[in-house]
Amino acid sequence: MNVVVMLKQTFDTEARITLDEKGRINREGVSLIINPYDEFAVEEGLRVKEKSKGEVTVVSVGEAQVQEALRQALAMGADKAILVSPDGMEVDEYVTATILAKVIGGLQYDIILAGWRAIDDGSAQVAARVAEILGLPMVNMVTRLEVGEGSVLATREIEGGSEVVEVPLPAVVTAQKGLNEPRYPTMKGIMQAKKKPMQKMTLQDLGLDAGQVVPKVRAVKYYLPPPRKPGRIIPGEAAEAAAALVRALREEAKII
Amino acid sequence: MPGGIWVYAEQKDGKLKKVTLELLSAARKIADEQKEELCAVLTGRDVAGLAGTLAEYGADKVYLLQSEDLENYTTDGYTSAVTALVREHQPSVFLLGYTVLGRDLAAHVAQRLDTGLFTDCVDVRLEDGQLVFKRPIYAGKAFFEGVCPEARPVMATVRPNVLPVNPPQAGRTAQVIEVNPQPGSIRQIIRDVVRQVSTRPELTEADIIVSGGRGMKGPENFRLLEELADVLGAAVGASRAAVDAGWAPHSMQVGQTGKTVSPTLYIACGISGAIQHLAGMGSSKYIVAINKDPEANIFKVADYGIVGDLFEVVPLLIQEFKKLKEQG
Ligand SMILES: Cc1cc2nc3c(=O)[nH]c(=O)nc-3n(C[C@H](O)[C@H](O)[C@H](O)COP(=O)(O)OP(=O)(O)OC[C@H]3O[C@@H](n4cnc5c(N)ncnc54)[C@H](O)[C@@H]3O)c2cc1C
């Protein structure tokens, strides 16, 4: 079973966000991680491979530093990595998906895994767009995956419960928390990762011309939210404080 | 006349989702300003009865797509049926809720139509004849505003619970157009559906949320929060620490790797207020924190705080809210 995992590098969840002088999100000095949902996808890919043989290929769109995230996936056990650099060009979800689909379309795959959303832009649409471009069925927000001959059974989160969906392979499946516990790279894994193939590609290498990678949406501006004002501590013994809180919610906030 | 401003009318078990009414209210304003029709797209089986409500909340037209194949949501079935309808009528704007269903459908439809999509928007406004979409990024630590200059329709999913609902106009009617839906071949076969039986509202739609963290000490103590939630008609949430300890299912996790919620009132019990947790609930209108530690970070964002043992404070709060309820 050949698995392709789409992976995005994101800001660390602890990162404080600031703007640069051009009014864009400042990337200086921010520590970077694998998007946590993509880590579940990498882990699941490794488990599929361990059961059925085959290979795990991780693919990403981004600048040079994304190689660190890809190396980490290789250290976890993935076999090879492909990074496409958009060379500072503006990308939206449409462009990212166009590039990913082009790369993946040239690979041998049985299943494509991704995180259901990235924690930075939260947009939850790249995997769906890739599935559409490649003409593949998709199952979103999966918490349990059973890979069979020619099809998968995926348990996915729905509002107020879950459902089990069967789709034929090849398919795109996105990971939700709960799917698995990602492993940590071992020392041996880290050493081996250094020798594993990391292919770097440009849009020209992929045969994508400028007209195919024009974003559909454009950013007008970025800004930071006003800080929340701290409120007040309600003093007194528990009973007194509880009564005062309920009174405040009713009389000041008028929400109860 | 352009093809109109469209809203996807999400329903569950024959009831419209609140976000649908929120979308209709926002879209009504855009439709009036643009002098376009406001159309609702209603899909499912035996859902025709909801058309009247859509009209009262502002729809001029309701496209009704009913079929056995659309009884349950499947990515393929809904995407094909809705895309065909959009292709035929060419709306200029298409809005959906940022729900489990809405975001899956929106992303697939947007790609089939080769158009742009803004996800999880908290505001949409017209500026110089162009729609500007506002959305939180980095889990609410920043905001982004964007436009979709050329591709049509402009698509967006909107976060539930942030846009106001206009009062309904009783007796207002809409033209109902029955469409023969084209779900095509559906590759997702639903083998089983497991519903959690809960009388409590969905976290992402709830007006009040009672949330517990590591301070709850164990799974059995979530009963206490459920009791408080039931007095208030609230939903129950949890921090990641509580979820990772196995005290609550992941579907209850609030935060950067859990759900984003925007209730009127968020009551955090035994939660320290880590940056990843705040990212999920920081846009709550009012935050109440109950924590033993006066230095806890959660007090920096809370409108009201009680420094104390939650096992003492929460039962007292339940009593107080009950008293209030009895007084009416
Ligand atoms: C990649 C990543 C993603 C993450 N995503 C999320 C996320 O989505 N959501 C999330 O919540 N966290 C997330 N976290 C975890 C986050 O960093 C914190 O570890 C977590 O929020 C802590 O949960 P807590 O506040 O319940 O626990 P603690 O930080 O342990 O706090 C427990 C609090 O309970 C108080 N307490 C204890 N006993 C009592 C009592 N009897 N009465 C009153 N108060 C009491 C203590 O004073 C303390 O403040 C993420 C972390 C990472 C690295």
PDB file of N, CA and C in Angstrom, chain A residues 1-5 44-45 48 55 57 104 108-113 136 145-147 152 167 169-173:
ATOM      1  N   MET A   1       0.851  -1.199   0.000  1.00  0.00           N
ATOM      2  CA  MET A   1       0.000   0.000   0.000  1.00  0.00           C
ATOM      3  C   MET A   1       0.888   1.252   0.000  1.00  0.00           C
ATOM      4  N   ASN A   2       0.796   2.063  -1.010  1.00  0.00           N
ATOM      5  CA  ASN A   2       1.581   3.302  -1.039  1.00  0.00           C
ATOM      6  C   ASN A   2       0.749   4.463  -0.510  1.00  0.00           C
ATOM      7  N   VAL A   3       1.351   5.148   0.442  1.00  0.00           N
ATOM      8  CA  VAL A   3       0.640   6.220   1.119  1.00  0.00           C
ATOM      9  C   VAL A   3       1.314   7.551   0.810  1.00  0.00           C
ATOM     10  N   VAL A   4       0.500   8.558   0.518  1.00  0.00           N
ATOM     11  CA  VAL A   4       1.033   9.913   0.386  1.00  0.00           C
ATOM     12  C   VAL A   4       0.429  10.740   1.515  1.00  0.00           C
ATOM     13  N   VAL A   5       1.272  11.483   2.208  1.00  0.00           N
ATOM     14  CA  VAL A   5       0.767  12.343   3.285  1.00  0.00           C
ATOM     15  C   VAL A   5       1.054  13.799   2.916  1.00  0.00           C
ATOM     16  N   GLU A  44      -0.601   7.683  10.941  1.00  0.00           N
ATOM     17  CA  GLU A  44      -1.530   6.708  10.353  1.00  0.00           C
ATOM     18  C   GLU A  44      -0.927   6.097   9.088  1.00  0.00           C
ATOM     19  N   GLY A  45      -0.245   6.942   8.322  1.00  0.00           N
ATOM     20  CA  GLY A  45       0.417   6.453   7.111  1.00  0.00           C
ATOM     21  C   GLY A  45       1.436   5.373   7.445  1.00  0.00           C
ATOM     22  N   VAL A  48      -0.350   2.154   8.299  1.00  0.00           N
ATOM     23  CA  VAL A  48      -0.858   1.476   7.101  1.00  0.00           C
ATOM     24  C   VAL A  48       0.290   0.728   6.420  1.00  0.00           C
ATOM     25  N   GLU A  55       5.201   2.153   0.743  1.00  0.00           N
ATOM     26  CA  GLU A  55       6.006   3.326   1.081  1.00  0.00           C
ATOM     27  C   GLU A  55       5.133   4.476   1.552  1.00  0.00           C
ATOM     28  N   THR A  57       5.196   8.580   1.405  1.00  0.00           N
ATOM     29  CA  THR A  57       5.824   9.773   0.844  1.00  0.00           C
ATOM     30  C   THR A  57       5.142  11.001   1.441  1.00  0.00           C
ATOM     31  N   ILE A 104       1.247  14.922  -6.523  1.00  0.00           N
ATOM     32  CA  ILE A 104       0.705  13.617  -6.131  1.00  0.00           C
ATOM     33  C   ILE A 104       0.254  12.839  -7.364  1.00  0.00           C
ATOM     34  N   GLN A 108       2.816   7.075  -7.346  1.00  0.00           N
ATOM     35  CA  GLN A 108       2.023   5.859  -7.184  1.00  0.00           C
ATOM     36  C   GLN A 108       1.359   5.948  -5.816  1.00  0.00           C
ATOM     37  N   TYR A 109       0.050   5.898  -5.765  1.00  0.00           N
ATOM     38  CA  TYR A 109      -0.564   5.966  -4.430  1.00  0.00           C
ATOM     39  C   TYR A 109      -1.822   5.118  -4.356  1.00  0.00           C
ATOM     40  N   ASP A 110      -2.091   4.655  -3.141  1.00  0.00           N
ATOM     41  CA  ASP A 110      -3.342   3.947  -2.876  1.00  0.00           C
ATOM     42  C   ASP A 110      -4.227   4.777  -1.963  1.00  0.00           C
ATOM     43  N   ILE A 111      -3.568   5.534  -1.085  1.00  0.00           N
ATOM     44  CA  ILE A 111      -4.344   6.369  -0.175  1.00  0.00           C
ATOM     45  C   ILE A 111      -3.571   7.658   0.093  1.00  0.00           C
ATOM     46  N   ILE A 112      -4.315   8.761   0.197  1.00  0.00           N
ATOM     47  CA  ILE A 112      -3.708  10.060   0.483  1.00  0.00           C
ATOM     48  C   ILE A 112      -4.251  10.527   1.836  1.00  0.00           C
ATOM     49  N   LEU A 113      -3.348  10.843   2.741  1.00  0.00           N
ATOM     50  CA  LEU A 113      -3.759  11.280   4.067  1.00  0.00           C
ATOM     51  C   LEU A 113      -3.362  12.734   4.304  1.00  0.00           C
ATOM     52  N   LEU A 136     -10.879  11.894  -6.705  1.00  0.00           N
ATOM     53  CA  LEU A 136     -10.918  10.830  -5.697  1.00  0.00           C
ATOM     54  C   LEU A 136     -12.028  11.067  -4.680  1.00  0.00           C
ATOM     55  N   LEU A 145      -9.426   4.260  11.217  1.00  0.00           N
ATOM     56  CA  LEU A 145      -9.283   3.877   9.815  1.00  0.00           C
ATOM     57  C   LEU A 145      -8.927   2.405   9.708  1.00  0.00           C
ATOM     58  N   GLU A 146      -9.702   1.673   8.914  1.00  0.00           N
ATOM     59  CA  GLU A 146      -9.378   0.272   8.634  1.00  0.00           C
ATOM     60  C   GLU A 146      -9.197   0.146   7.146  1.00  0.00           C
ATOM     61  N   VAL A 147      -7.981  -0.219   6.755  1.00  0.00           N
ATOM     62  CA  VAL A 147      -7.690  -0.316   5.329  1.00  0.00           C
ATOM     63  C   VAL A 147      -7.872  -1.754   4.874  1.00  0.00           C
ATOM     64  N   VAL A 152     -11.575   1.367   2.100  1.00  0.00           N
ATOM     65  CA  VAL A 152     -11.311   1.623   3.517  1.00  0.00           C
ATOM     66  C   VAL A 152     -12.632   1.832   4.247  1.00  0.00           C
ATOM     67  N   VAL A 167     -15.279   3.799   1.560  1.00  0.00           N
ATOM     68  CA  VAL A 167     -14.988   4.359   0.227  1.00  0.00           C
ATOM     69  C   VAL A 167     -13.982   3.475  -0.494  1.00  0.00           C
ATOM     70  N   LEU A 169     -10.719   2.610  -2.782  1.00  0.00           N
ATOM     71  CA  LEU A 169      -9.385   3.184  -2.938  1.00  0.00           C
ATOM     72  C   LEU A 169      -9.095   3.356  -4.428  1.00  0.00           C
ATOM     73  N   PRO A 170      -8.268   4.317  -4.779  1.00  0.00           N
ATOM     74  CA  PRO A 170      -7.615   5.306  -3.930  1.00  0.00           C
ATOM     75  C   PRO A 170      -8.597   6.367  -3.423  1.00  0.00           C
ATOM     76  N   ALA A 171      -8.263   6.921  -2.243  1.00  0.00           N
ATOM     77  CA  ALA A 171      -9.143   7.901  -1.622  1.00  0.00           C
ATOM     78  C   ALA A 171      -8.317   8.897  -0.816  1.00  0.00           C
ATOM     79  N   VAL A 172      -8.940  10.015  -0.481  1.00  0.00           N
ATOM     80  CA  VAL A 172      -8.317  11.000   0.400  1.00  0.00           C
ATOM     81  C   VAL A 172      -9.013  10.915   1.759  1.00  0.00           C
ATOM     82  N   VAL A 173      -8.215  10.813   2.820  1.00  0.00           N
ATOM     83  CA  VAL A 173      -8.778  10.709   4.168  1.00  0.00           C
ATOM     84  C   VAL A 173      -8.110  11.765   5.037  1.00  0.00           C
TER      85      VAL A 173
END
